[in-house]
Tab-separated table of N, CA and C in Angstrom:
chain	number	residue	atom	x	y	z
A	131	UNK	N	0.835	-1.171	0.000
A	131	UNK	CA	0.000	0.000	0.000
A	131	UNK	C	0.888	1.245	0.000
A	132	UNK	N	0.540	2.522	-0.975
A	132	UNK	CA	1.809	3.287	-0.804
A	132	UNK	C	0.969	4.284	0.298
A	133	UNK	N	2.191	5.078	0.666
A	133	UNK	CA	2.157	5.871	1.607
A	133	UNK	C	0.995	6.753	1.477
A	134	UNK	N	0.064	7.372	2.379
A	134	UNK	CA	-0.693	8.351	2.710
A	134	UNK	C	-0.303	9.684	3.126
A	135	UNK	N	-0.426	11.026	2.908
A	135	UNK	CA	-0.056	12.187	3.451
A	135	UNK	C	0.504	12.888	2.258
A	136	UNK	N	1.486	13.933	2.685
A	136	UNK	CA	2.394	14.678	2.623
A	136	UNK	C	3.409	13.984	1.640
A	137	UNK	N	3.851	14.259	0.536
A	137	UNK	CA	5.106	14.166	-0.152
A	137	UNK	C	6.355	14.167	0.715
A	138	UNK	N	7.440	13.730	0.828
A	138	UNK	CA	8.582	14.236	1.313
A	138	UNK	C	8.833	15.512	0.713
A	139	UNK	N	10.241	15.932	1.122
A	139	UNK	CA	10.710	17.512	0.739
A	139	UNK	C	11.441	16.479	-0.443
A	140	UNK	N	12.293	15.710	-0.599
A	140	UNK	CA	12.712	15.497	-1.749
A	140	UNK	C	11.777	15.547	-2.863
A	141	UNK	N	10.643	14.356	-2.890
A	141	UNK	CA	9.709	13.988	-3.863
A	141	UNK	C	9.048	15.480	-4.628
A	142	UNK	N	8.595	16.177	-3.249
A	142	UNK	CA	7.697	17.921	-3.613
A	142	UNK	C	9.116	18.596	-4.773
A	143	UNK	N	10.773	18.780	-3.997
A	143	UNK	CA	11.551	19.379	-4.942
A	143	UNK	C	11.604	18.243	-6.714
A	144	UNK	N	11.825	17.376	-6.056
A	144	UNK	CA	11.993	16.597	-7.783
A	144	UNK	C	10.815	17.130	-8.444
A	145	UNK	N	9.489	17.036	-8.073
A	145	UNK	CA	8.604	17.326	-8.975
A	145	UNK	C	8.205	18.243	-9.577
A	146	UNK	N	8.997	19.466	-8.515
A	146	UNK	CA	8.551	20.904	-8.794
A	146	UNK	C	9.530	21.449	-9.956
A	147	UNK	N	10.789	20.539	-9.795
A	147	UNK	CA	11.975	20.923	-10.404
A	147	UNK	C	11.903	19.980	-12.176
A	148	UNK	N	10.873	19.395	-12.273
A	148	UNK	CA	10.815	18.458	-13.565
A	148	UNK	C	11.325	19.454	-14.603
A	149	UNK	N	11.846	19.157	-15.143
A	149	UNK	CA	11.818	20.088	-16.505
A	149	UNK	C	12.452	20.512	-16.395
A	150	UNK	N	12.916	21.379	-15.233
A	150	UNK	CA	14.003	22.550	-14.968
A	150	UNK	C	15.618	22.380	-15.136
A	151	UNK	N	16.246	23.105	-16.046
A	151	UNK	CA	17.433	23.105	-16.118
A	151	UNK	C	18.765	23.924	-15.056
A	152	UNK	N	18.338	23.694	-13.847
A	152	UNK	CA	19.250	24.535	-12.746
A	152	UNK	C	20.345	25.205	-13.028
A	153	UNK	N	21.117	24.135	-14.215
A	153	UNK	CA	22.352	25.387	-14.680
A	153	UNK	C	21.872	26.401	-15.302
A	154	UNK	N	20.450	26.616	-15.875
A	154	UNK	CA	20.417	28.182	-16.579
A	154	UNK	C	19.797	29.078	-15.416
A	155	UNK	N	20.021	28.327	-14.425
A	155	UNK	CA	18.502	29.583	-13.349
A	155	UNK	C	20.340	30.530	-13.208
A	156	UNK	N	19.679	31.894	-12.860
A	156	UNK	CA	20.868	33.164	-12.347
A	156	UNK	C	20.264	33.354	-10.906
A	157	UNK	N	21.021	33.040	-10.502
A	157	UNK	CA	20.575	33.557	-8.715
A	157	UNK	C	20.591	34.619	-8.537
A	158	UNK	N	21.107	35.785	-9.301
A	158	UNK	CA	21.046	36.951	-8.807
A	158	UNK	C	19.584	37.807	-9.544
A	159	UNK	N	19.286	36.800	-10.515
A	159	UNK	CA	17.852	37.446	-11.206
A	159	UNK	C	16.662	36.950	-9.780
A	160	UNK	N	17.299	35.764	-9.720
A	160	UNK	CA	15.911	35.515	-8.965
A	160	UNK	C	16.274	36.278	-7.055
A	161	UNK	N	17.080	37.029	-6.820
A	161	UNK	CA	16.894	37.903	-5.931
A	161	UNK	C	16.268	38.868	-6.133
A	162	UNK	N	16.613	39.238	-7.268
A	162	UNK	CA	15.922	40.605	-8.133
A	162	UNK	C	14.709	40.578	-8.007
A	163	UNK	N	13.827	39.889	-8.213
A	163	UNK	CA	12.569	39.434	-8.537
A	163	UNK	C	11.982	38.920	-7.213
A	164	UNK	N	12.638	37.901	-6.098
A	164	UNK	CA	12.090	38.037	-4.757
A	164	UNK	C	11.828	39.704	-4.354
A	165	UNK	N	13.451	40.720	-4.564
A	165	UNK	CA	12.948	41.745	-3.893
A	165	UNK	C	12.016	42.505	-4.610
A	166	UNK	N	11.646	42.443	-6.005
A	166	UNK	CA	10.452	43.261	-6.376
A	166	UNK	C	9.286	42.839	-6.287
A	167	UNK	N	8.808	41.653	-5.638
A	167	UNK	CA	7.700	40.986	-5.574
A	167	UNK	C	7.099	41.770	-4.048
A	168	UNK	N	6.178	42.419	-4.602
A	168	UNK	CA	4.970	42.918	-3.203
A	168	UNK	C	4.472	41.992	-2.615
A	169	UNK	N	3.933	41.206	-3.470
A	169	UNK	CA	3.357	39.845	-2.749
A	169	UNK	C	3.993	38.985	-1.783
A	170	UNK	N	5.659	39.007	-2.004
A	170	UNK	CA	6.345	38.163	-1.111
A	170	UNK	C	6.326	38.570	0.209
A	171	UNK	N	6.750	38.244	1.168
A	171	UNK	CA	6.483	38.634	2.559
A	171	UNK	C	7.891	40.001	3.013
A	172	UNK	N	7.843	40.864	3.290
A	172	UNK	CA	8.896	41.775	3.474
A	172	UNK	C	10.091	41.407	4.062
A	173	UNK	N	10.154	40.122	5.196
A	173	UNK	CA	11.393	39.756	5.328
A	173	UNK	C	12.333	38.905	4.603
A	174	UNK	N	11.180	38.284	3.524
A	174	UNK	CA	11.858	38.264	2.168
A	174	UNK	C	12.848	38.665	1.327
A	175	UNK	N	11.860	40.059	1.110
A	175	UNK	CA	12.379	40.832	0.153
A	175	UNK	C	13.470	41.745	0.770
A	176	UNK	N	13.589	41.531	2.060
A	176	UNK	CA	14.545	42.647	2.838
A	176	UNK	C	15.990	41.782	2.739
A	177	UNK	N	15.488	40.365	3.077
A	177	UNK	CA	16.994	39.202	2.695
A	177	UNK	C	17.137	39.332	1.168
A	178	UNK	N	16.341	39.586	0.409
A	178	UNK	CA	16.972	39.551	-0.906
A	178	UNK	C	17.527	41.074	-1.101
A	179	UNK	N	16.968	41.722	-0.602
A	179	UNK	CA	17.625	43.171	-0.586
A	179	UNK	C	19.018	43.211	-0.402
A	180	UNK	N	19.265	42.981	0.934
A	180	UNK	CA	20.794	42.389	1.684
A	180	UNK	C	21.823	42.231	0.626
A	181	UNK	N	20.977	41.146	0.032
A	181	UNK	CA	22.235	39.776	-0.840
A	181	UNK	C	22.622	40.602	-2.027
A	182	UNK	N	21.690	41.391	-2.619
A	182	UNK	CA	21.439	42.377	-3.438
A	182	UNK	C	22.888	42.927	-3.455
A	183	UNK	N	22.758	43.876	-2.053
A	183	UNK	CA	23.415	44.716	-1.893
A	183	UNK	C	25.023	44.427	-1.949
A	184	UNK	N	25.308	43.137	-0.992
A	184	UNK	CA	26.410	42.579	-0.566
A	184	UNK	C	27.068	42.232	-2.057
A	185	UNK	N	26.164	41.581	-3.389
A	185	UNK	CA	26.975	41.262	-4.068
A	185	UNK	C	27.536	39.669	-4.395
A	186	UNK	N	27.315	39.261	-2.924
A	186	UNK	CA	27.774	38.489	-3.250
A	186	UNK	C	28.947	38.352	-2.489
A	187	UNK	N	29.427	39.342	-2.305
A	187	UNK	CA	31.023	39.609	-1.419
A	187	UNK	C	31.021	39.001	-0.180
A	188	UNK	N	31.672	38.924	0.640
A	188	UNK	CA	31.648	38.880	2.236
A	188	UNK	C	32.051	40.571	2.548
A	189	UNK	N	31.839	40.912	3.519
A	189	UNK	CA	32.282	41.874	3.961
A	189	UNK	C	33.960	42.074	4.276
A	190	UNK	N	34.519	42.826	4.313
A	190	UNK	CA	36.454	42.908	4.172
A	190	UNK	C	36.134	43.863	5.605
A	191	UNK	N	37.356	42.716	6.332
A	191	UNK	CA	37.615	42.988	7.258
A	191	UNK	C	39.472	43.493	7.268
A	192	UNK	N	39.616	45.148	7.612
A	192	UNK	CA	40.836	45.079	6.819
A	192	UNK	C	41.992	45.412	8.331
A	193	UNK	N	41.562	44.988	9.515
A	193	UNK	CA	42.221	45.385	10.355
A	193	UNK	C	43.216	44.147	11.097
A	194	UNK	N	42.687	42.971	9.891
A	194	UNK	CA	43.789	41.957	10.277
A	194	UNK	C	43.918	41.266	12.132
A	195	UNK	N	42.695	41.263	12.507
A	195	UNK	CA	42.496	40.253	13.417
A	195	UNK	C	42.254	39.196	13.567
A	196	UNK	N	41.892	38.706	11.760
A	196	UNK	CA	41.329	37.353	12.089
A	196	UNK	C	42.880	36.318	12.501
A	197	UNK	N	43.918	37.156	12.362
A	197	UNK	CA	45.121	36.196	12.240
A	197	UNK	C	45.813	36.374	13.627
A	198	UNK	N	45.092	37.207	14.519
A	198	UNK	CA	46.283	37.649	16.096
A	198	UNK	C	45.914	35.978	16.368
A	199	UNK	N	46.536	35.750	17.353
A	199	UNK	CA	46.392	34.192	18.410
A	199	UNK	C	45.275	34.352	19.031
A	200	UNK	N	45.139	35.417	19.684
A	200	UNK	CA	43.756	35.609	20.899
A	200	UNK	C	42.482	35.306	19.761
A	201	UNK	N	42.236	35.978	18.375
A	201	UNK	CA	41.487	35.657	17.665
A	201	UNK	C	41.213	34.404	17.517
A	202	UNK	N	42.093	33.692	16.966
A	202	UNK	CA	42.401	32.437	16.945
A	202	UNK	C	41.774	31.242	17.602
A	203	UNK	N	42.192	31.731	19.080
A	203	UNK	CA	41.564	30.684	19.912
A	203	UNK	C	40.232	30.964	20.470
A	204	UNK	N	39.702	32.191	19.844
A	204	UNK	CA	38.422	32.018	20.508
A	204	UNK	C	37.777	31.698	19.306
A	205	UNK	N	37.853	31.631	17.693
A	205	UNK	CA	37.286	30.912	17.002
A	205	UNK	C	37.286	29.634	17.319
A	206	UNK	N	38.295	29.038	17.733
A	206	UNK	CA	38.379	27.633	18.276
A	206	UNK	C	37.547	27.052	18.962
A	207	UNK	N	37.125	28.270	19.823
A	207	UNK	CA	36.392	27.616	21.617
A	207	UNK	C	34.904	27.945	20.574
A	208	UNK	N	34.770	28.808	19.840
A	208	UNK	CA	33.309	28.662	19.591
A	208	UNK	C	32.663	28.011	18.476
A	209	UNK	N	33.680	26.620	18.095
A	209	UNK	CA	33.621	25.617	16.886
A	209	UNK	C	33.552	24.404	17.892
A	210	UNK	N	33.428	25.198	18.908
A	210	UNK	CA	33.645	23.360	20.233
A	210	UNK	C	34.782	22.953	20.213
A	211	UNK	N	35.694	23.256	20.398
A	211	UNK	CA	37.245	22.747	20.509
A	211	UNK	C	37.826	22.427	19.333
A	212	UNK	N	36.814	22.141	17.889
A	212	UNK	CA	37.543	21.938	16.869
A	212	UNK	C	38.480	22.435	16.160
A	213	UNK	N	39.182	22.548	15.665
A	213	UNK	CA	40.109	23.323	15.102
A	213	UNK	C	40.137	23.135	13.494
């Protein structure tokens, strides 16, 4: 007997995605288009705003702390001891 309910999240993406060629989608069109959509919910369009803005970049951090030791080890302690 097959299953009753809800699709999985895989099954819902495969199906939604039929057809679709992922290498032609542009991620930066479809930010474009989250943030001009009224309909979408504003914290939406405010994260696509963001990404918008950023580029894409990370932010430049140019004061060269990520490399002191003290930096260092407190990235450490807040990866759980991993290194």
């Amino acid at each position: 007997m097959a299953k009753r309910g809800r699709p999985t999240r895989a099954a819902a993406t495969a199906k939604a995605l039929k057809g679709v060629d992922v290498g032609q989608i542009d991620p930066m069109q479809v930010l474009r288009e989250i943030a001009a959509d009224r309909s979408a919910p504003a914290a939406a369009r405010l994260a696509a705003a963001k990404a918008l803005m950023t580029g894409g970049h990370k932010k430049a951090d140019c004061d060269g702390s990520e490399h002191d030791r003290i930096s260092a080890r407190a990235l450490t302690l807040l990866k759980g001891g991993r290194g």
